[in-house]
Coordinates of C-alpha atoms in Angstrom, one line a residue:
M1 CA 8.8 -19.1 11.5
Q2 CA 5.7 -20.6 12.9
T3 CA 3.4 -22.2 10.9
L4 CA -0.3 -20.6 11.3
N5 CA -3.2 -22.8 11.0
V6 CA -6.3 -21.8 8.5
G7 CA -9.6 -22.0 8.3
I8 CA -12.1 -21.7 4.9
I9 CA -15.6 -20.1 5.6
G10 CA -17.5 -21.0 1.8
T11 CA -16.8 -23.6 -0.1
G12 CA -17.7 -22.7 -3.2
N13 CA -15.9 -22.0 -6.8
I14 CA -13.4 -20.3 -5.6
A15 CA -12.3 -22.8 -2.8
P16 CA -10.4 -25.0 -4.6
A17 CA -7.8 -22.3 -6.0
Y18 CA -7.2 -21.5 -2.4
I19 CA -6.2 -25.3 -1.5
R20 CA -3.8 -25.0 -4.6
G21 CA -2.5 -21.4 -4.2
C22 CA -2.1 -22.1 -0.1
A23 CA -0.3 -25.1 -0.3
P24 CA 3.3 -24.0 -1.2
F25 CA 3.9 -22.1 1.5
D26 CA 5.3 -23.6 4.8
V27 CA 3.9 -20.7 6.9
I28 CA 0.5 -21.5 6.7
K29 CA -1.4 -24.8 6.7
L30 CA -5.2 -25.0 5.8
T31 CA -7.0 -27.6 8.6
A32 CA -10.6 -26.6 8.8
C33 CA -13.6 -25.5 6.3
A34 CA -17.1 -24.1 7.2
D35 CA -20.2 -23.2 4.8
I36 CA -23.7 -22.3 5.3
L37 CA -24.6 -25.8 3.3
V38 CA -23.3 -28.3 5.7
E39 CA -22.9 -31.0 3.2
R40 CA -21.2 -29.1 0.8
A41 CA -18.6 -28.0 3.6
Q42 CA -18.4 -31.7 4.5
A43 CA -17.7 -32.7 0.8
F44 CA -15.1 -30.2 0.5
A45 CA -13.4 -31.7 3.5
D46 CA -13.5 -34.8 2.6
Q47 CA -11.9 -34.0 -0.8
H48 CA -9.1 -32.1 0.6
S49 CA -8.2 -33.5 3.9
L50 CA -10.0 -31.2 6.2
S51 CA -12.3 -31.1 9.2
A52 CA -15.8 -29.9 8.2
H53 CA -17.7 -27.4 10.8
S54 CA -20.4 -24.8 11.3
V55 CA -19.3 -21.4 11.1
D56 CA -19.9 -20.9 14.7
D57 CA -18.0 -24.3 15.5
L58 CA -15.2 -23.3 13.2
L59 CA -14.7 -19.9 14.5
A60 CA -14.7 -21.3 18.1
R61 CA -11.6 -23.2 17.7
D62 CA -8.9 -21.9 19.4
D63 CA -6.1 -23.3 17.1
I64 CA -7.1 -21.5 14.1
D65 CA -5.1 -18.2 13.8
I66 CA -6.5 -17.1 10.0
V67 CA -9.9 -17.5 8.5
I68 CA -10.4 -17.0 4.8
N69 CA -13.5 -15.7 3.8
L70 CA -15.1 -16.8 0.6
T71 CA -18.7 -16.0 1.1
I72 CA -20.8 -14.5 -1.5
P73 CA -19.6 -10.3 -2.0
A74 CA -23.1 -9.4 0.0
A75 CA -22.0 -11.6 3.0
H76 CA -18.1 -10.1 2.7
A77 CA -18.4 -7.6 5.6
E78 CA -20.7 -9.3 8.0
V79 CA -18.6 -12.7 7.8
S80 CA -15.5 -10.8 8.4
L81 CA -16.7 -8.9 11.1
Q82 CA -17.8 -12.3 12.7
I83 CA -14.2 -13.5 12.0
L84 CA -12.4 -10.6 13.9
Q85 CA -14.6 -10.7 16.7
A86 CA -14.0 -14.5 17.2
G87 CA -10.7 -12.9 17.7
K88 CA -9.1 -14.4 14.6
H89 CA -6.9 -12.7 11.5
A90 CA -9.2 -12.7 8.5
Y91 CA -8.7 -12.5 5.1
S92 CA -11.6 -11.9 2.4
E93 CA -12.0 -12.5 -1.2
K94 CA -12.6 -9.2 -3.1
P95 CA -14.5 -6.6 -2.8
L96 CA -14.0 -6.0 1.1
A97 CA -17.5 -4.8 1.3
L98 CA -20.4 -3.5 -1.0
N99 CA -19.9 -0.1 0.1
S100 CA -17.3 2.0 1.8
D101 CA -19.1 2.3 5.4
D102 CA -19.3 -1.5 5.9
G103 CA -15.6 -1.4 4.8
R104 CA -14.8 0.7 7.1
R105 CA -16.7 -1.2 10.1
V106 CA -14.8 -4.1 9.1
M107 CA -11.5 -2.1 9.3
A108 CA -12.4 -0.4 12.5
A109 CA -13.4 -4.0 13.8
A110 CA -9.5 -5.0 12.9
Q111 CA -8.2 -2.2 14.7
A112 CA -10.0 -2.9 17.7
S113 CA -9.6 -6.3 18.0
G114 CA -5.9 -6.2 17.4
R115 CA -6.2 -8.7 14.4
R116 CA -5.1 -8.3 10.8
M117 CA -7.4 -8.0 8.0
G118 CA -6.5 -9.1 4.4
C119 CA -8.2 -9.1 1.1
A120 CA -7.8 -10.2 -2.3
P121 CA -7.2 -9.5 -5.0
D122 CA -3.4 -10.8 -4.3
T123 CA -2.1 -11.3 -7.8
F124 CA -0.1 -8.2 -8.0
L125 CA 2.3 -10.4 -6.0
G126 CA 2.9 -12.7 -9.1
G127 CA 5.4 -12.6 -11.7
G128 CA 4.4 -10.1 -13.8
G129 CA 2.8 -7.5 -11.6
Q130 CA 6.0 -7.7 -9.2
T131 CA 8.4 -7.4 -12.2
A132 CA 6.7 -4.2 -13.6
R133 CA 6.7 -2.8 -10.1
K134 CA 10.7 -3.2 -10.3
A135 CA 10.8 -1.9 -13.5
I136 CA 8.9 1.5 -12.6
D137 CA 11.3 1.6 -9.2
D138 CA 14.3 1.2 -10.9
G139 CA 13.3 4.2 -13.1
R140 CA 12.8 2.2 -16.4
I141 CA 10.3 4.5 -17.6
G142 CA 10.9 7.9 -15.5
R143 CA 8.6 8.8 -13.2
P144 CA 4.9 7.9 -14.1
V145 CA 2.6 10.4 -15.9
A146 CA -0.4 8.7 -17.1
A147 CA -1.8 5.1 -17.3
T148 CA -4.4 3.1 -19.1
A149 CA -6.3 0.2 -17.9
F150 CA -9.1 -2.2 -19.7
F151 CA -11.4 -4.7 -19.0
L152 CA -14.0 -5.1 -21.9
S153 CA -16.2 -8.3 -22.3
H154 CA -19.2 -9.1 -23.2
G155 CA -20.5 -10.1 -19.7
P156 CA -20.3 -14.0 -18.1
E157 CA -23.9 -15.2 -19.2
S158 CA -22.4 -17.0 -22.5
W159 CA -20.1 -19.2 -20.1
H160 CA -21.2 -19.1 -16.3
P161 CA -23.3 -21.7 -14.8
N162 CA -24.7 -18.8 -12.3
A163 CA -24.3 -15.5 -14.5
G164 CA -27.3 -13.7 -12.7
F165 CA -25.3 -12.7 -9.7
Y166 CA -23.0 -10.5 -11.7
Y167 CA -25.8 -8.5 -12.8
R168 CA -27.1 -8.2 -9.0
K169 CA -25.9 -5.6 -6.5
G170 CA -22.1 -6.6 -5.8
G171 CA -21.7 -7.0 -9.7
G172 CA -21.0 -5.6 -12.6
P173 CA -17.7 -5.4 -14.4
L174 CA -16.3 -2.7 -11.8
F175 CA -17.1 -4.4 -8.9
D176 CA -16.3 -7.9 -10.0
M177 CA -13.3 -7.1 -12.1
G178 CA -12.2 -3.6 -11.1
P179 CA -10.4 -4.8 -8.0
Y180 CA -7.8 -6.4 -10.2
Y181 CA -7.1 -3.4 -12.2
L182 CA -7.3 -0.8 -9.5
T183 CA -5.4 -2.7 -6.8
A184 CA -2.6 -3.5 -10.2
L185 CA -2.5 0.6 -10.6
V186 CA -2.1 1.3 -6.9
N187 CA 0.7 -1.2 -6.5
L188 CA 2.4 0.4 -9.4
M189 CA 1.5 4.0 -8.8
G190 CA 0.4 4.6 -5.3
P191 CA -3.0 5.8 -3.8
V192 CA -5.4 7.4 -6.3
A193 CA -6.5 11.4 -4.7
R194 CA -10.0 11.6 -6.6
V195 CA -12.2 10.6 -9.6
A196 CA -14.3 11.4 -12.4
G197 CA -16.8 8.8 -13.8
S198 CA -19.3 8.0 -16.2
A199 CA -21.7 5.0 -16.3
A200 CA -24.5 3.3 -18.3
K201 CA -26.8 0.3 -17.9
T202 CA -26.9 -0.9 -21.6
F203 CA -29.0 -3.2 -21.4
S204 CA -32.3 -4.1 -19.1
E205 CA -31.6 -7.8 -19.1
R206 CA -29.3 -10.4 -20.7
I207 CA -30.1 -13.7 -22.0
A208 CA -28.1 -16.6 -20.7
T209 CA -26.5 -18.7 -23.3
S210 CA -24.5 -21.2 -21.2
E211 CA -25.3 -24.6 -20.8
A212 CA -26.6 -24.3 -17.3
L213 CA -28.8 -21.4 -18.1
M214 CA -29.9 -21.3 -21.5
G215 CA -32.4 -19.0 -22.4
Q216 CA -33.1 -17.4 -18.9
R217 CA -33.7 -13.7 -19.0
L218 CA -31.2 -12.0 -16.3
P219 CA -32.4 -8.7 -14.8
V220 CA -29.4 -6.0 -14.6
E221 CA -29.4 -4.0 -11.6
V222 CA -25.9 -2.3 -12.3
N223 CA -24.1 -0.2 -14.4
T224 CA -22.7 -2.5 -17.2
H225 CA -20.0 0.1 -18.7
I226 CA -17.9 2.6 -16.5
A227 CA -15.5 4.7 -17.8
G228 CA -13.2 6.6 -15.2
S229 CA -10.4 9.3 -14.8
L230 CA -8.4 9.1 -12.0
E231 CA -5.9 11.3 -10.5
F232 CA -3.2 9.8 -8.2
A233 CA -2.0 11.7 -5.1
S234 CA 1.7 11.7 -7.3
G235 CA -0.3 13.5 -10.2
A236 CA -0.3 10.9 -12.6
I237 CA -3.8 10.5 -14.3
A238 CA -5.2 7.1 -15.6
T239 CA -7.6 6.0 -17.7
V240 CA -10.0 3.4 -16.7
I241 CA -12.8 1.7 -18.3
T242 CA -14.5 -1.6 -17.2
S243 CA -17.5 -3.1 -19.2
F244 CA -19.8 -6.0 -20.1
D245 CA -20.9 -4.3 -23.3
I246 CA -18.0 -4.9 -25.6
W247 CA -17.4 -7.7 -28.0
G248 CA -14.2 -7.5 -28.9
H249 CA -10.9 -5.1 -29.0
H250 CA -7.4 -4.9 -29.4
L251 CA -6.7 -2.8 -26.3
P252 CA -4.4 -3.2 -23.6
H253 CA -5.0 -4.6 -19.9
I254 CA -2.7 -1.9 -18.5
E255 CA 0.1 0.6 -20.1
I256 CA 2.1 2.9 -17.8
H257 CA 3.5 6.0 -19.2
G258 CA 6.4 7.7 -17.8
E259 CA 8.8 11.0 -18.3
T260 CA 11.0 8.7 -20.5
G261 CA 9.2 5.7 -21.5
S262 CA 6.2 3.4 -21.5
L263 CA 5.9 0.1 -19.8
T264 CA 3.2 -2.8 -20.6
V265 CA 1.7 -4.8 -17.7
P266 CA 0.0 -8.1 -18.1
D267 CA -3.4 -9.3 -16.9
P268 CA -3.8 -8.4 -13.5
N269 CA -6.0 -11.3 -13.0
R270 CA -3.2 -13.4 -13.6
F271 CA 0.3 -13.9 -11.8
D272 CA 2.1 -14.3 -14.6
G273 CA 2.5 -12.5 -18.0
E274 CA 4.7 -10.5 -20.2
V275 CA 6.6 -7.1 -19.4
S276 CA 7.9 -4.8 -22.0
T277 CA 9.0 -1.5 -22.2
V278 CA 9.9 1.2 -24.5
A279 CA 12.2 4.0 -23.7
H280 CA 12.7 7.5 -25.6
D281 CA 16.0 6.7 -26.7
A282 CA 15.1 3.2 -28.0
K283 CA 15.9 2.2 -31.3
R284 CA 13.4 2.6 -34.4
E285 CA 11.9 -0.1 -36.4
A286 CA 11.3 0.0 -39.9
G287 CA 8.4 3.0 -40.2
G288 CA 10.3 5.1 -37.4
A289 CA 8.2 3.4 -34.6
L290 CA 10.2 2.9 -31.3
A291 CA 10.9 -0.4 -30.3
W292 CA 9.5 -2.4 -27.4
E293 CA 11.8 -4.4 -25.3
D294 CA 10.7 -7.7 -23.2
I295 CA 11.6 -7.7 -19.9
P296 CA 12.3 -11.0 -18.2
L297 CA 10.6 -11.7 -15.1
T298 CA 12.6 -11.0 -12.2
H299 CA 10.0 -12.8 -9.7
S300 CA 8.3 -16.5 -9.5
A301 CA 4.7 -16.3 -11.3
N302 CA 4.4 -20.1 -9.6
I303 CA 2.2 -18.6 -6.9
G304 CA -1.8 -18.7 -6.9
R305 CA -4.6 -17.2 -4.7
G306 CA -3.5 -17.6 -1.2
A307 CA -0.3 -15.5 -1.8
G308 CA -2.0 -13.1 -0.1
V309 CA -2.6 -15.1 2.7
A310 CA 0.6 -16.5 3.1
D311 CA 2.3 -13.0 3.0
M312 CA -0.2 -12.0 5.7
A313 CA 1.1 -14.9 7.8
Y314 CA 4.8 -13.6 7.7
A315 CA 3.7 -10.2 8.3
I316 CA 1.5 -11.2 11.7
Q317 CA 5.0 -13.0 12.8
S318 CA 7.7 -10.2 11.7
G319 CA 5.4 -7.0 12.8
R320 CA 5.7 -5.6 8.7
P321 CA 2.7 -4.3 7.0
H322 CA 1.1 -7.3 5.0
R323 CA 0.4 -6.3 0.7
A324 CA -3.1 -7.7 0.1
S325 CA -4.3 -5.3 3.3
G326 CA -7.6 -4.2 4.2
E327 CA -6.3 -0.8 3.8
L328 CA -5.7 -1.3 -0.1
A329 CA -9.1 -3.1 -0.4
L330 CA -10.7 -0.3 1.4
H331 CA -9.1 2.1 -0.6
V332 CA -10.0 0.0 -3.9
L333 CA -13.6 0.2 -2.4
D334 CA -13.6 4.0 -2.1
I335 CA -12.3 4.4 -5.7
M336 CA -15.1 2.1 -7.0
Q337 CA -17.9 3.5 -5.3
A338 CA -16.7 7.1 -5.9
L339 CA -16.4 6.4 -9.8
E340 CA -20.4 5.2 -9.4
E341 CA -21.2 8.4 -7.1
S342 CA -19.4 10.5 -9.5
A343 CA -21.4 9.1 -12.7
A344 CA -24.7 9.8 -10.7
Q345 CA -23.7 13.3 -9.6
G346 CA -21.6 14.7 -12.4
R347 CA -18.7 15.7 -10.3
H348 CA -15.2 14.7 -8.9
I349 CA -15.1 12.9 -6.2
D350 CA -12.4 13.2 -3.7
I351 CA -11.0 9.8 -2.3
Q352 CA -10.9 9.8 1.5
S353 CA -8.4 6.8 2.0
S354 CA -4.8 7.1 1.1
P355 CA -3.0 3.7 2.0
E356 CA 0.8 3.4 1.9
Q357 CA 1.8 1.6 -1.6
P358 CA 2.2 -1.9 -0.9
L359 CA 5.9 -3.1 -0.3
A360 CA 7.5 -4.4 -3.4
L361 CA 8.4 -8.3 -3.1
P362 CA 12.2 -8.9 -2.8
A363 CA 13.8 -10.2 -6.3
G364 CA 14.8 -13.9 -6.5
L365 CA 12.9 -15.2 -3.9
A366 CA 12.3 -19.4 -4.1
D367 CA 8.7 -20.6 -4.8
G368 CA 7.1 -20.9 -1.4
E369 CA 8.7 -17.4 -0.1
L370 CA 7.6 -14.3 0.5
D371 CA 10.2 -12.9 2.7
S372 CA 14.0 -12.8 1.9

């Protein structure tokens, strides 16, 4: 398998995670970076043995095959379009765009250019998410009929050095953390057909308590509590809540409930975690409750952000679909936008996109492999 050269546009907080996450895969090699702040790009390049460029110069390089777009969400669509129009394969941080129209522009450009479009999150490729997928595919809980997914916190202003972004357009709990949960659900249960949502902007401003922003007032432009019901094409129904208004809770990250049992899914923002099931014929514990059984991980959790880039590099060369795809990311974007529209309009919203469920990873792969 040929090694494809990779460049990065955007050298902010998430970029080092991609350096670490791409390193184990021989199918890709990070060689160059660019940033709107030239001095930041040069410092990042020096730290990680890359060459630093302007965005235009990086895109003009003939030896760059894939470009990872790590710019701010508001720039994701336009930068991805630049990458594709330069004849490179593109992989973006989430979300694909801030709205479905821009997401469709990106996907149309990918099709027109004959290049691949990939998009985070790729955490569903980790051992936790793939073990849960295998359990469902193996029939451990029967046909999935229901699910719950909860991301609940009181926002990032107590710890993040630039928390104001999270309360502006493109932020909020749904667009920031929703992609992890919704991508995980589609990986496990297939595409969503329609949604209904309720939403609230509970506070008009937040007071930062992080060391960097202590006491600053952060205006809130987005909904900070979104509750939704998702109806899957399969007929299953999921209840999803994302919130920056919750001080504490005892709710699980994700549970999938099938005809013959239930499954716990670990934090979809991570590549590892514990998976457990309970079946209708399980032994009962003292008090009569059915006993849960832990499932040993069937897939490696020793991967990180960048696994989706490596998977796309394999797919480019073999011709198979890549898993963290633009089609999947557009579907997730459609779901998030529809939840907001449903809350505003007071009605169900049909989801126009319907991607294929991502291919499950083969079990038993060695670290650094994504194809059997």
